[in-house]
PDB file of C-alpha atoms in Angstrom:
ATOM      1  CA  MET A   1       0.000   0.000   0.000  1.00  0.00           C
ATOM      2  CA  LYS A   2       1.131   3.511  -0.745  1.00  0.00           C
ATOM      3  CA  TYR A   3       0.269   6.481   1.473  1.00  0.00           C
ATOM      4  CA  GLY A   4       0.038  10.240   1.159  1.00  0.00           C
ATOM      5  CA  THR A   5      -0.193  13.185   3.505  1.00  0.00           C
ATOM      6  CA  ILE A   6      -3.014  15.647   4.126  1.00  0.00           C
ATOM      7  CA  ALA A   7      -2.356  19.032   5.701  1.00  0.00           C
ATOM      8  CA  GLY A   8      -3.710  19.017   9.248  1.00  0.00           C
ATOM      9  CA  VAL A   9      -3.891  15.215   9.526  1.00  0.00           C
ATOM     10  CA  ASP A  10      -0.964  13.616  11.350  1.00  0.00           C
ATOM     11  CA  THR A  11      -1.613  10.063  10.099  1.00  0.00           C
ATOM     12  CA  PRO A  12      -0.549   9.231   6.517  1.00  0.00           C
ATOM     13  CA  ALA A  13      -3.608   8.240   4.462  1.00  0.00           C
ATOM     14  CA  SER A  14      -3.767   5.140   2.272  1.00  0.00           C
ATOM     15  CA  ARG A  15      -4.028   5.825  -1.457  1.00  0.00           C
ATOM     16  CA  ILE A  16      -6.916   3.363  -1.579  1.00  0.00           C
ATOM     17  CA  VAL A  17      -9.836   4.744   0.419  1.00  0.00           C
ATOM     18  CA  PHE A  18     -12.538   2.333   1.563  1.00  0.00           C
ATOM     19  CA  GLY A  19     -15.849   3.694   0.281  1.00  0.00           C
ATOM     20  CA  THR A  20     -18.864   2.910   2.465  1.00  0.00           C
ATOM     21  CA  ALA A  21     -21.659   3.779  -0.006  1.00  0.00           C
ATOM     22  CA  PHE A  22     -22.664   0.200  -0.790  1.00  0.00           C
ATOM     23  CA  GLY A  23     -24.991  -2.624   0.247  1.00  0.00           C
ATOM     24  CA  PRO A  24     -24.854  -3.517   3.938  1.00  0.00           C
ATOM     25  CA  MET A  25     -23.225  -0.239   4.934  1.00  0.00           C
ATOM     26  CA  LEU A  26     -26.087   1.738   3.411  1.00  0.00           C
ATOM     27  CA  SER A  27     -28.854  -0.556   4.597  1.00  0.00           C
ATOM     28  CA  GLY A  28     -27.503  -1.145   8.094  1.00  0.00           C
ATOM     29  CA  GLU A  29     -28.167  -4.870   7.719  1.00  0.00           C
ATOM     30  CA  GLY A  30     -25.503  -7.292   8.896  1.00  0.00           C
ATOM     31  CA  ASP A  31     -22.121  -6.618  10.457  1.00  0.00           C
ATOM     32  CA  PRO A  32     -19.359  -5.326   8.132  1.00  0.00           C
ATOM     33  CA  SER A  33     -16.645  -5.718  10.795  1.00  0.00           C
ATOM     34  CA  GLU A  34     -14.871  -8.618   9.083  1.00  0.00           C
ATOM     35  CA  LEU A  35     -14.644  -6.679   5.831  1.00  0.00           C
ATOM     36  CA  LEU A  36     -13.420  -3.514   7.570  1.00  0.00           C
ATOM     37  CA  ASP A  37     -10.905  -5.514   9.609  1.00  0.00           C
ATOM     38  CA  HIS A  38      -9.548  -7.085   6.425  1.00  0.00           C
ATOM     39  CA  ALA A  39      -9.210  -3.658   4.814  1.00  0.00           C
ATOM     40  CA  VAL A  40      -6.993  -2.522   7.693  1.00  0.00           C
ATOM     41  CA  GLU A  41      -4.968  -5.744   7.543  1.00  0.00           C
ATOM     42  CA  ALA A  42      -4.428  -5.087   3.821  1.00  0.00           C
ATOM     43  CA  GLY A  43      -3.051  -1.607   4.559  1.00  0.00           C
ATOM     44  CA  ILE A  44      -6.156   0.548   4.035  1.00  0.00           C
ATOM     45  CA  ASN A  45      -6.496   3.000   6.911  1.00  0.00           C
ATOM     46  CA  THR A  46      -8.703   5.642   5.266  1.00  0.00           C
ATOM     47  CA  PHE A  47     -12.491   5.466   5.089  1.00  0.00           C
ATOM     48  CA  ASP A  48     -14.961   7.576   3.111  1.00  0.00           C
ATOM     49  CA  CYS A  49     -18.440   8.193   4.482  1.00  0.00           C
ATOM     50  CA  ALA A  50     -21.255  10.774   4.455  1.00  0.00           C
ATOM     51  CA  LYS A  51     -24.360  11.719   6.378  1.00  0.00           C
ATOM     52  CA  GLU A  52     -26.235  10.997   3.145  1.00  0.00           C
ATOM     53  CA  TYR A  53     -25.059   7.359   2.976  1.00  0.00           C
ATOM     54  CA  GLY A  54     -27.964   5.706   4.780  1.00  0.00           C
ATOM     55  CA  HIS A  55     -26.687   3.817   7.833  1.00  0.00           C
ATOM     56  CA  ALA A  56     -23.018   3.913   6.784  1.00  0.00           C
ATOM     57  CA  GLN A  57     -21.892   6.324   9.516  1.00  0.00           C
ATOM     58  CA  GLU A  58     -23.577   4.200  12.174  1.00  0.00           C
ATOM     59  CA  GLN A  59     -22.044   0.999  10.798  1.00  0.00           C
ATOM     60  CA  LEU A  60     -18.605   2.559  10.596  1.00  0.00           C
ATOM     61  CA  GLY A  61     -18.990   4.081  14.071  1.00  0.00           C
ATOM     62  CA  ARG A  62     -19.850   0.771  15.715  1.00  0.00           C
ATOM     63  CA  TRP A  63     -16.819  -0.802  14.081  1.00  0.00           C
ATOM     64  CA  LEU A  64     -14.572   2.107  15.095  1.00  0.00           C
ATOM     65  CA  GLU A  65     -15.622   1.705  18.719  1.00  0.00           C
ATOM     66  CA  ARG A  66     -14.844  -2.024  18.681  1.00  0.00           C
ATOM     67  CA  HIS A  67     -11.668  -1.726  16.632  1.00  0.00           C
ATOM     68  CA  GLY A  68      -9.999   1.030  18.625  1.00  0.00           C
ATOM     69  CA  ASP A  69      -6.633   2.349  17.422  1.00  0.00           C
ATOM     70  CA  ARG A  70      -8.443   5.499  16.301  1.00  0.00           C
ATOM     71  CA  ASP A  71      -5.353   7.632  15.817  1.00  0.00           C
ATOM     72  CA  ARG A  72      -3.999   5.246  13.159  1.00  0.00           C
ATOM     73  CA  LEU A  73      -7.135   5.622  11.038  1.00  0.00           C
ATOM     74  CA  VAL A  74      -8.230   8.478   8.785  1.00  0.00           C
ATOM     75  CA  ILE A  75     -11.974   9.072   8.713  1.00  0.00           C
ATOM     76  CA  GLU A  76     -13.482  11.305   6.043  1.00  0.00           C
ATOM     77  CA  THR A  77     -17.167  12.149   6.012  1.00  0.00           C
ATOM     78  CA  LYS A  78     -19.438  14.716   4.412  1.00  0.00           C
ATOM     79  CA  GLY A  79     -22.373  16.961   5.260  1.00  0.00           C
ATOM     80  CA  CYS A  80     -24.514  19.787   3.861  1.00  0.00           C
ATOM     81  CA  HIS A  81     -25.978  17.647   1.088  1.00  0.00           C
ATOM     82  CA  PRO A  82     -28.997  19.260  -0.592  1.00  0.00           C
ATOM     83  CA  ALA A  83     -32.374  18.420   0.895  1.00  0.00           C
ATOM     84  CA  TRP A  84     -34.258  15.621  -0.812  1.00  0.00           C
ATOM     85  CA  GLY A  85     -37.535  16.577  -2.418  1.00  0.00           C
ATOM     86  CA  GLU A  86     -39.100  17.910  -5.548  1.00  0.00           C
ATOM     87  CA  GLY A  87     -37.020  20.716  -6.999  1.00  0.00           C
ATOM     88  CA  TRP A  88     -34.115  20.304  -4.595  1.00  0.00           C
ATOM     89  CA  ASP A  89     -34.754  23.911  -3.691  1.00  0.00           C
ATOM     90  CA  ARG A  90     -32.774  23.966  -0.449  1.00  0.00           C
ATOM     91  CA  SER A  91     -29.019  23.696  -0.827  1.00  0.00           C
ATOM     92  CA  ARG A  92     -28.348  23.211   2.924  1.00  0.00           C
ATOM     93  CA  VAL A  93     -25.005  25.025   2.701  1.00  0.00           C
ATOM     94  CA  THR A  94     -25.764  27.044   5.819  1.00  0.00           C
ATOM     95  CA  LYS A  95     -24.034  27.379   9.170  1.00  0.00           C
ATOM     96  CA  ARG A  96     -26.959  25.756  10.970  1.00  0.00           C
ATOM     97  CA  ASP A  97     -26.989  22.751   8.631  1.00  0.00           C
ATOM     98  CA  LEU A  98     -23.217  22.414   8.912  1.00  0.00           C
ATOM     99  CA  ASP A  99     -23.376  22.527  12.708  1.00  0.00           C
ATOM    100  CA  ASP A 100     -26.213  19.984  12.829  1.00  0.00           C
ATOM    101  CA  ASP A 101     -24.700  17.599  10.272  1.00  0.00           C
ATOM    102  CA  LEU A 102     -21.272  17.639  11.891  1.00  0.00           C
ATOM    103  CA  ALA A 103     -22.762  16.976  15.343  1.00  0.00           C
ATOM    104  CA  GLU A 104     -24.736  14.044  13.939  1.00  0.00           C
ATOM    105  CA  SER A 105     -21.647  12.635  12.205  1.00  0.00           C
ATOM    106  CA  LEU A 106     -19.551  12.820  15.358  1.00  0.00           C
ATOM    107  CA  ASP A 107     -22.311  11.059  17.282  1.00  0.00           C
ATOM    108  CA  GLN A 108     -22.909   8.316  14.725  1.00  0.00           C
ATOM    109  CA  LEU A 109     -19.199   7.724  14.112  1.00  0.00           C
ATOM    110  CA  ARG A 110     -18.598   7.573  17.874  1.00  0.00           C
ATOM    111  CA  THR A 111     -15.484   9.687  17.607  1.00  0.00           C
ATOM    112  CA  PRO A 112     -14.474  13.021  19.207  1.00  0.00           C
ATOM    113  CA  TYR A 113     -13.011  14.293  15.917  1.00  0.00           C
ATOM    114  CA  ILE A 114     -13.178  13.769  12.166  1.00  0.00           C
ATOM    115  CA  ASP A 115      -9.929  13.769  10.226  1.00  0.00           C
ATOM    116  CA  VAL A 116     -11.336  15.145   6.964  1.00  0.00           C
ATOM    117  CA  TYR A 117     -14.739  16.862   6.790  1.00  0.00           C
ATOM    118  CA  LEU A 118     -16.137  17.759   3.374  1.00  0.00           C
ATOM    119  CA  LEU A 119     -19.130  19.803   2.290  1.00  0.00           C
ATOM    120  CA  HIS A 120     -20.990  17.350   0.056  1.00  0.00           C
ATOM    121  CA  ARG A 121     -22.041  20.102  -2.367  1.00  0.00           C
ATOM    122  CA  ASP A 122     -21.320  23.770  -2.946  1.00  0.00           C
ATOM    123  CA  ASP A 123     -23.731  26.676  -3.129  1.00  0.00           C
ATOM    124  CA  PRO A 124     -22.120  29.499  -5.142  1.00  0.00           C
ATOM    125  CA  ALA A 125     -24.694  31.909  -3.712  1.00  0.00           C
ATOM    126  CA  VAL A 126     -22.978  31.637  -0.323  1.00  0.00           C
ATOM    127  CA  PRO A 127     -19.694  33.606  -0.109  1.00  0.00           C
ATOM    128  CA  ALA A 128     -16.781  31.192   0.129  1.00  0.00           C
ATOM    129  CA  GLY A 129     -15.282  33.255   2.933  1.00  0.00           C
ATOM    130  CA  GLU A 130     -18.337  32.687   5.130  1.00  0.00           C
ATOM    131  CA  ILE A 131     -17.981  28.922   4.695  1.00  0.00           C
ATOM    132  CA  VAL A 132     -14.294  29.124   5.590  1.00  0.00           C
ATOM    133  CA  GLU A 133     -15.195  30.969   8.784  1.00  0.00           C
ATOM    134  CA  TRP A 134     -17.755  28.288   9.759  1.00  0.00           C
ATOM    135  CA  LEU A 135     -15.305  25.454   9.170  1.00  0.00           C
ATOM    136  CA  ASN A 136     -12.504  27.203  11.048  1.00  0.00           C
ATOM    137  CA  GLU A 137     -14.772  27.504  14.064  1.00  0.00           C
ATOM    138  CA  HIS A 138     -15.101  23.703  14.187  1.00  0.00           C
ATOM    139  CA  HIS A 139     -11.394  23.294  13.493  1.00  0.00           C
ATOM    140  CA  ARG A 140     -10.523  25.494  16.472  1.00  0.00           C
ATOM    141  CA  ALA A 141     -12.893  23.420  18.622  1.00  0.00           C
ATOM    142  CA  GLY A 142     -10.960  20.273  17.661  1.00  0.00           C
ATOM    143  CA  LYS A 143     -13.928  18.641  15.960  1.00  0.00           C
ATOM    144  CA  ILE A 144     -12.279  18.454  12.522  1.00  0.00           C
ATOM    145  CA  ARG A 145      -8.604  18.169  11.604  1.00  0.00           C
ATOM    146  CA  ALA A 146      -8.837  19.103   7.904  1.00  0.00           C
ATOM    147  CA  PHE A 147     -11.686  20.133   5.631  1.00  0.00           C
ATOM    148  CA  GLY A 148     -12.632  20.717   2.034  1.00  0.00           C
ATOM    149  CA  GLY A 149     -15.344  20.265  -0.554  1.00  0.00           C
ATOM    150  CA  SER A 150     -16.926  17.481  -2.548  1.00  0.00           C
ATOM    151  CA  ASN A 151     -18.219  18.577  -5.959  1.00  0.00           C
ATOM    152  CA  TRP A 152     -16.605  22.001  -5.620  1.00  0.00           C
ATOM    153  CA  SER A 153     -14.995  23.651  -8.638  1.00  0.00           C
ATOM    154  CA  PRO A 154     -11.308  24.613  -8.480  1.00  0.00           C
ATOM    155  CA  GLN A 155     -12.355  28.236  -8.873  1.00  0.00           C
ATOM    156  CA  ARG A 156     -14.507  28.141  -5.733  1.00  0.00           C
ATOM    157  CA  ILE A 157     -11.822  26.286  -3.785  1.00  0.00           C
ATOM    158  CA  GLN A 158      -9.300  28.923  -4.836  1.00  0.00           C
ATOM    159  CA  GLU A 159     -11.721  31.644  -3.725  1.00  0.00           C
ATOM    160  CA  ALA A 160     -12.100  29.972  -0.339  1.00  0.00           C
ATOM    161  CA  ASN A 161      -8.359  29.560   0.110  1.00  0.00           C
ATOM    162  CA  ASP A 162      -7.556  33.103  -0.982  1.00  0.00           C
ATOM    163  CA  TYR A 163      -9.932  34.291   1.742  1.00  0.00           C
ATOM    164  CA  ALA A 164      -8.326  31.953   4.290  1.00  0.00           C
ATOM    165  CA  HIS A 165      -4.831  33.194   3.496  1.00  0.00           C
ATOM    166  CA  GLU A 166      -5.898  36.840   3.591  1.00  0.00           C
ATOM    167  CA  HIS A 167      -7.509  36.380   7.025  1.00  0.00           C
ATOM    168  CA  GLY A 168      -4.995  34.047   8.665  1.00  0.00           C
ATOM    169  CA  LEU A 169      -7.376  31.079   8.628  1.00  0.00           C
ATOM    170  CA  VAL A 170      -6.991  27.402   7.831  1.00  0.00           C
ATOM    171  CA  PRO A 171      -7.697  26.787   4.116  1.00  0.00           C
ATOM    172  CA  PHE A 172      -9.397  23.924   2.298  1.00  0.00           C
ATOM    173  CA  ALA A 173      -7.041  20.940   2.306  1.00  0.00           C
ATOM    174  CA  VAL A 174      -8.962  18.308   0.292  1.00  0.00           C
ATOM    175  CA  SER A 175     -11.186  18.187  -2.768  1.00  0.00           C
ATOM    176  CA  SER A 176     -13.426  15.294  -3.822  1.00  0.00           C
ATOM    177  CA  PRO A 177     -14.495  15.436  -7.482  1.00  0.00           C
ATOM    178  CA  ASN A 178     -15.365  12.580  -9.796  1.00  0.00           C
ATOM    179  CA  TYR A 179     -12.361  11.242 -11.697  1.00  0.00           C
ATOM    180  CA  SER A 180     -12.084   8.033 -13.645  1.00  0.00           C
ATOM    181  CA  LEU A 181     -10.660   6.561 -16.831  1.00  0.00           C
ATOM    182  CA  ALA A 182     -14.353   6.248 -17.765  1.00  0.00           C
ATOM    183  CA  VAL A 183     -15.296   9.861 -18.445  1.00  0.00           C
ATOM    184  CA  GLN A 184     -18.467  11.125 -16.770  1.00  0.00           C
ATOM    185  CA  GLU A 185     -20.085  12.384 -19.969  1.00  0.00           C
ATOM    186  CA  ARG A 186     -23.331  13.514 -18.317  1.00  0.00           C
ATOM    187  CA  ASN A 187     -24.147  14.495 -14.757  1.00  0.00           C
ATOM    188  CA  PRO A 188     -25.971  11.522 -13.201  1.00  0.00           C
ATOM    189  CA  TRP A 189     -27.008  13.422 -10.090  1.00  0.00           C
ATOM    190  CA  VAL A 190     -29.481  16.149  -9.267  1.00  0.00           C
ATOM    191  CA  GLY A 191     -27.475  19.269  -8.518  1.00  0.00           C
ATOM    192  CA  VAL A 192     -23.861  20.033  -9.369  1.00  0.00           C
ATOM    193  CA  SER A 193     -21.434  17.138  -9.817  1.00  0.00           C
ATOM    194  CA  THR A 194     -17.867  18.109 -10.640  1.00  0.00           C
ATOM    195  CA  THR A 195     -15.594  15.861 -12.681  1.00  0.00           C
ATOM    196  CA  LEU A 196     -11.970  16.079 -13.821  1.00  0.00           C
ATOM    197  CA  GLY A 197     -12.230  13.601 -16.692  1.00  0.00           C
ATOM    198  CA  GLY A 198     -12.241  14.313 -20.415  1.00  0.00           C
ATOM    199  CA  PRO A 199     -10.796  17.081 -22.601  1.00  0.00           C
ATOM    200  CA  ASP A 200     -13.208  19.725 -21.289  1.00  0.00           C
ATOM    201  CA  HIS A 201     -11.547  19.614 -17.853  1.00  0.00           C
ATOM    202  CA  ALA A 202      -7.869  19.771 -18.807  1.00  0.00           C
ATOM    203  CA  GLU A 203      -7.472  23.166 -17.090  1.00  0.00           C
ATOM    204  CA  ASP A 204      -8.957  21.805 -13.868  1.00  0.00           C
ATOM    205  CA  ARG A 205      -6.518  18.871 -13.901  1.00  0.00           C
ATOM    206  CA  ALA A 206      -3.675  21.312 -14.495  1.00  0.00           C
ATOM    207  CA  TRP A 207      -4.786  23.304 -11.430  1.00  0.00           C
ATOM    208  CA  TYR A 208      -4.654  20.198  -9.244  1.00  0.00           C
ATOM    209  CA  ARG A 209      -1.287  19.123 -10.664  1.00  0.00           C
ATOM    210  CA  ALA A 210       0.139  22.576  -9.987  1.00  0.00           C
ATOM    211  CA  ASN A 211      -0.974  22.857  -6.352  1.00  0.00           C
ATOM    212  CA  GLN A 212      -1.001  19.116  -5.477  1.00  0.00           C
ATOM    213  CA  MET A 213      -4.110  19.442  -3.314  1.00  0.00           C
ATOM    214  CA  PRO A 214      -5.194  15.946  -2.232  1.00  0.00           C
ATOM    215  CA  VAL A 215      -7.934  14.667  -4.541  1.00  0.00           C
ATOM    216  CA  PHE A 216     -10.342  12.130  -3.047  1.00  0.00           C
ATOM    217  CA  ALA A 217     -11.600  10.852  -6.401  1.00  0.00           C
ATOM    218  CA  PHE A 218     -15.054   9.286  -6.257  1.00  0.00           C
ATOM    219  CA  SER A 219     -16.468   6.812  -8.802  1.00  0.00           C
ATOM    220  CA  VAL A 220     -12.900   6.014  -9.807  1.00  0.00           C
ATOM    221  CA  LEU A 221     -14.268   2.833 -11.423  1.00  0.00           C
ATOM    222  CA  GLY A 222     -16.996   4.710 -13.279  1.00  0.00           C
ATOM    223  CA  ARG A 223     -19.638   3.636 -10.776  1.00  0.00           C
ATOM    224  CA  GLY A 224     -19.034   0.009 -11.727  1.00  0.00           C
ATOM    225  CA  PHE A 225     -18.380   0.525 -15.443  1.00  0.00           C
ATOM    226  CA  MET A 226     -14.697  -0.359 -14.923  1.00  0.00           C
ATOM    227  CA  SER A 227     -15.322  -2.929 -12.170  1.00  0.00           C
ATOM    228  CA  GLY A 228     -14.970  -6.002 -14.379  1.00  0.00           C
ATOM    229  CA  LEU A 229     -18.722  -6.662 -14.339  1.00  0.00           C
ATOM    230  CA  VAL A 230     -19.150  -5.013 -17.747  1.00  0.00           C
ATOM    231  CA  HIS A 231     -17.482  -6.080 -20.989  1.00  0.00           C
ATOM    232  CA  ALA A 232     -16.695  -3.810 -23.903  1.00  0.00           C
ATOM    233  CA  ASP A 233     -18.373  -6.051 -26.465  1.00  0.00           C
ATOM    234  CA  ASP A 234     -21.713  -6.274 -24.628  1.00  0.00           C
ATOM    235  CA  PRO A 235     -23.489  -2.917 -24.154  1.00  0.00           C
ATOM    236  CA  ASP A 236     -26.731  -4.705 -23.258  1.00  0.00           C
ATOM    237  CA  GLU A 237     -24.937  -6.338 -20.328  1.00  0.00           C
ATOM    238  CA  ALA A 238     -23.971  -2.897 -19.036  1.00  0.00           C
ATOM    239  CA  LYS A 239     -27.597  -1.791 -19.041  1.00  0.00           C
ATOM    240  CA  ALA A 240     -28.580  -4.909 -17.119  1.00  0.00           C
ATOM    241  CA  VAL A 241     -25.787  -4.677 -14.532  1.00  0.00           C
ATOM    242  CA  LEU A 242     -25.321  -0.964 -13.835  1.00  0.00           C
ATOM    243  CA  ASP A 243     -27.675   1.347 -11.955  1.00  0.00           C
ATOM    244  CA  GLY A 244     -29.352   4.386 -13.458  1.00  0.00           C
ATOM    245  CA  ALA A 245     -26.658   6.851 -12.347  1.00  0.00           C
ATOM    246  CA  ALA A 246     -23.927   4.756 -13.961  1.00  0.00           C
ATOM    247  CA  GLN A 247     -25.900   4.394 -17.168  1.00  0.00           C
ATOM    248  CA  THR A 248     -26.544   8.135 -17.361  1.00  0.00           C
ATOM    249  CA  GLY A 249     -22.993   9.129 -16.527  1.00  0.00           C
ATOM    250  CA  PHE A 250     -20.802   6.560 -18.226  1.00  0.00           C
ATOM    251  CA  LEU A 251     -22.504   4.613 -21.043  1.00  0.00           C
ATOM    252  CA  SER A 252     -20.962   6.264 -24.103  1.00  0.00           C
ATOM    253  CA  PRO A 253     -19.080   5.004 -27.191  1.00  0.00           C
ATOM    254  CA  GLY A 254     -15.869   6.619 -25.966  1.00  0.00           C
ATOM    255  CA  ASN A 255     -16.056   4.845 -22.627  1.00  0.00           C
ATOM    256  CA  PHE A 256     -16.732   1.479 -24.234  1.00  0.00           C
ATOM    257  CA  GLU A 257     -13.560   2.012 -26.268  1.00  0.00           C
ATOM    258  CA  ARG A 258     -11.641   2.933 -23.103  1.00  0.00           C
ATOM    259  CA  LEU A 259     -12.977  -0.256 -21.508  1.00  0.00           C
ATOM    260  CA  ARG A 260     -11.895  -2.311 -24.531  1.00  0.00           C
ATOM    261  CA  ARG A 261      -8.369  -0.945 -24.237  1.00  0.00           C
ATOM    262  CA  ALA A 262      -8.326  -1.548 -20.481  1.00  0.00           C
ATOM    263  CA  GLU A 263      -9.277  -5.174 -21.137  1.00  0.00           C
ATOM    264  CA  ILE A 264      -6.412  -5.533 -23.616  1.00  0.00           C
ATOM    265  CA  LEU A 265      -3.835  -3.961 -21.301  1.00  0.00           C
ATOM    266  CA  ALA A 266      -5.087  -5.959 -18.320  1.00  0.00           C
ATOM    267  CA  ALA A 267      -4.512  -9.193 -20.236  1.00  0.00           C
ATOM    268  CA  ARG A 268      -1.001  -8.084 -21.243  1.00  0.00           C
ATOM    269  CA  LEU A 269      -0.010  -7.129 -17.694  1.00  0.00           C
ATOM    270  CA  GLY A 270      -1.701 -10.027 -15.911  1.00  0.00           C
ATOM    271  CA  ALA A 271      -4.006  -7.612 -14.104  1.00  0.00           C
ATOM    272  CA  SER A 272      -7.751  -7.001 -13.887  1.00  0.00           C
ATOM    273  CA  VAL A 273      -9.719  -4.189 -15.516  1.00  0.00           C
ATOM    274  CA  PRO A 274     -10.414  -2.433 -12.172  1.00  0.00           C
ATOM    275  CA  GLN A 275      -6.718  -2.628 -11.322  1.00  0.00           C
ATOM    276  CA  ILE A 276      -5.850  -0.965 -14.631  1.00  0.00           C
ATOM    277  CA  ALA A 277      -8.453   1.754 -14.024  1.00  0.00           C
ATOM    278  CA  ILE A 278      -7.165   2.433 -10.501  1.00  0.00           C
ATOM    279  CA  ALA A 279      -3.546   2.418 -11.663  1.00  0.00           C
ATOM    280  CA  TRP A 280      -4.427   4.825 -14.467  1.00  0.00           C
ATOM    281  CA  ALA A 281      -5.988   7.299 -12.022  1.00  0.00           C
ATOM    282  CA  LEU A 282      -3.011   7.053  -9.666  1.00  0.00           C
ATOM    283  CA  ASN A 283      -0.575   7.669 -12.553  1.00  0.00           C
ATOM    284  CA  GLN A 284      -2.004  11.020 -13.721  1.00  0.00           C
ATOM    285  CA  GLY A 285       0.269  13.325 -11.728  1.00  0.00           C
ATOM    286  CA  LEU A 286      -2.439  14.278  -9.247  1.00  0.00           C
ATOM    287  CA  ASN A 287      -2.139  13.884  -5.479  1.00  0.00           C
ATOM    288  CA  LEU A 288      -4.877  11.293  -5.782  1.00  0.00           C
ATOM    289  CA  PHE A 289      -6.609   8.990  -3.326  1.00  0.00           C
ATOM    290  CA  ALA A 290      -8.936   6.473  -4.991  1.00  0.00           C
ATOM    291  CA  LEU A 291     -12.339   6.010  -3.323  1.00  0.00           C
ATOM    292  CA  VAL A 292     -13.477   2.446  -4.000  1.00  0.00           C
ATOM    293  CA  SER A 293     -16.297   0.458  -2.415  1.00  0.00           C
ATOM    294  CA  SER A 294     -15.303  -3.147  -1.728  1.00  0.00           C
ATOM    295  CA  SER A 295     -17.833  -5.859  -0.991  1.00  0.00           C
ATOM    296  CA  SER A 296     -15.369  -8.736  -0.502  1.00  0.00           C
ATOM    297  CA  ASN A 297     -11.884  -9.450   0.809  1.00  0.00           C
ATOM    298  CA  ALA A 298     -10.763 -10.440  -2.686  1.00  0.00           C
ATOM    299  CA  ILE A 299     -11.829  -7.069  -4.099  1.00  0.00           C
ATOM    300  CA  ILE A 300      -9.978  -5.282  -1.302  1.00  0.00           C
ATOM    301  CA  ASP A 301      -6.800  -7.239  -2.052  1.00  0.00           C
ATOM    302  CA  GLY A 302      -7.099  -6.519  -5.762  1.00  0.00           C
ATOM    303  CA  ASN A 303      -7.558  -2.807  -5.182  1.00  0.00           C
ATOM    304  CA  VAL A 304      -4.519  -2.668  -2.909  1.00  0.00           C
ATOM    305  CA  ALA A 305      -2.409  -4.534  -5.482  1.00  0.00           C
ATOM    306  CA  ALA A 306      -3.341  -1.905  -8.079  1.00  0.00           C
ATOM    307  CA  THR A 307      -1.174   0.640  -6.244  1.00  0.00           C
ATOM    308  CA  ASP A 308       1.909  -1.347  -7.338  1.00  0.00           C
ATOM    309  CA  ILE A 309       1.089  -1.082 -11.058  1.00  0.00           C
ATOM    310  CA  THR A 310       2.994   1.609 -12.940  1.00  0.00           C
ATOM    311  CA  LEU A 311       1.798   2.538 -16.413  1.00  0.00           C
ATOM    312  CA  THR A 312       3.947   4.228 -19.030  1.00  0.00           C
ATOM    313  CA  ALA A 313       2.934   7.622 -20.329  1.00  0.00           C
ATOM    314  CA  GLN A 314       1.999   6.045 -23.669  1.00  0.00           C
ATOM    315  CA  GLU A 315      -0.083   3.330 -22.019  1.00  0.00           C
ATOM    316  CA  SER A 316      -1.947   5.940 -19.987  1.00  0.00           C
ATOM    317  CA  ALA A 317      -2.553   8.146 -23.015  1.00  0.00           C
ATOM    318  CA  TRP A 318      -3.669   5.177 -25.150  1.00  0.00           C
ATOM    319  CA  LEU A 319      -6.166   4.085 -22.501  1.00  0.00           C
ATOM    320  CA  ASP A 320      -7.652   7.600 -22.586  1.00  0.00           C
ATOM    321  CA  LEU A 321      -7.854   7.647 -26.407  1.00  0.00           C
ATOM    322  CA  GLU A 322      -5.028  10.175 -26.693  1.00  0.00           C
ATOM    323  CA  ALA A 323      -2.256   8.089 -28.314  1.00  0.00           C
ATOM    324  CA  ASP A 324      -1.558   5.147 -30.584  1.00  0.00           C
ATOM    325  CA  GLU A 325      -1.433   1.655 -29.101  1.00  0.00           C
ATOM    326  CA  PRO A 326       1.908   0.964 -27.382  1.00  0.00           C
ATOM    327  CA  ALA A 327       4.094  -1.679 -28.975  1.00  0.00           C
TER     328      ALA A 327
END
């Protein structure tokens, strides 16, 4: 396992982040302790969660209490997700919602502090400086070690950090956009969903490469498109296997060609398609942490092994349809 550092967090974070937005974690049914224990044994010490993820915070919190060794783990969770309902007319990026969501997360996670706290969405109508002030208040109280935004644009993050630097405050330390070899061609979610993939977002990728802000990349396997469950020569299979969000975001001719190339390279390197997709993301020059949900010990082990795969520049470019096939 490879690790990286996050400003404000003393514990190095694993490059593979255990995503909790799946099956038993969401439903609250069963005990995921064995799976979470195996993740730690495999070298994963970083866990992604959110208030919006059903019972995931409660499940993770019960395990944290039993597992102990809190200071060797990195817990990231999110709040201020828009309110459900017709129209999604309440963004919930307010100080009251932040205070309430953070308090609920601390309670459900059974921890006195959260290592990385992210606002699940942005609301450009709220001045970035105000949000920085709110988050610094919780940082001073010791409730959060580092903070940032999920689905925030680089421009808004820069605005927030310019304000922090001008006022002697702690800046955003982490960003969590979508990023995958499978390009998110259409937004599968209600509300804003930021992505770094594809030619339209080259400037955003350049911004992250220049400042090396940690990127907690979600849907790094294209919400299952690059998980090995879908094959490039069977589009009907993809429609049967993948959920509506994956079909909206990732079923495109370009992505099926990227999948075909990933299958070819996986066979050449003795790897799996998800390992190639993870390795590709980790080889893009970003300070990237790959958020991956894992429903079995074998999947965990495969994801960890992907961190040891190094792709050449030509292999990476070919996978992303930007170069000829490597010899």
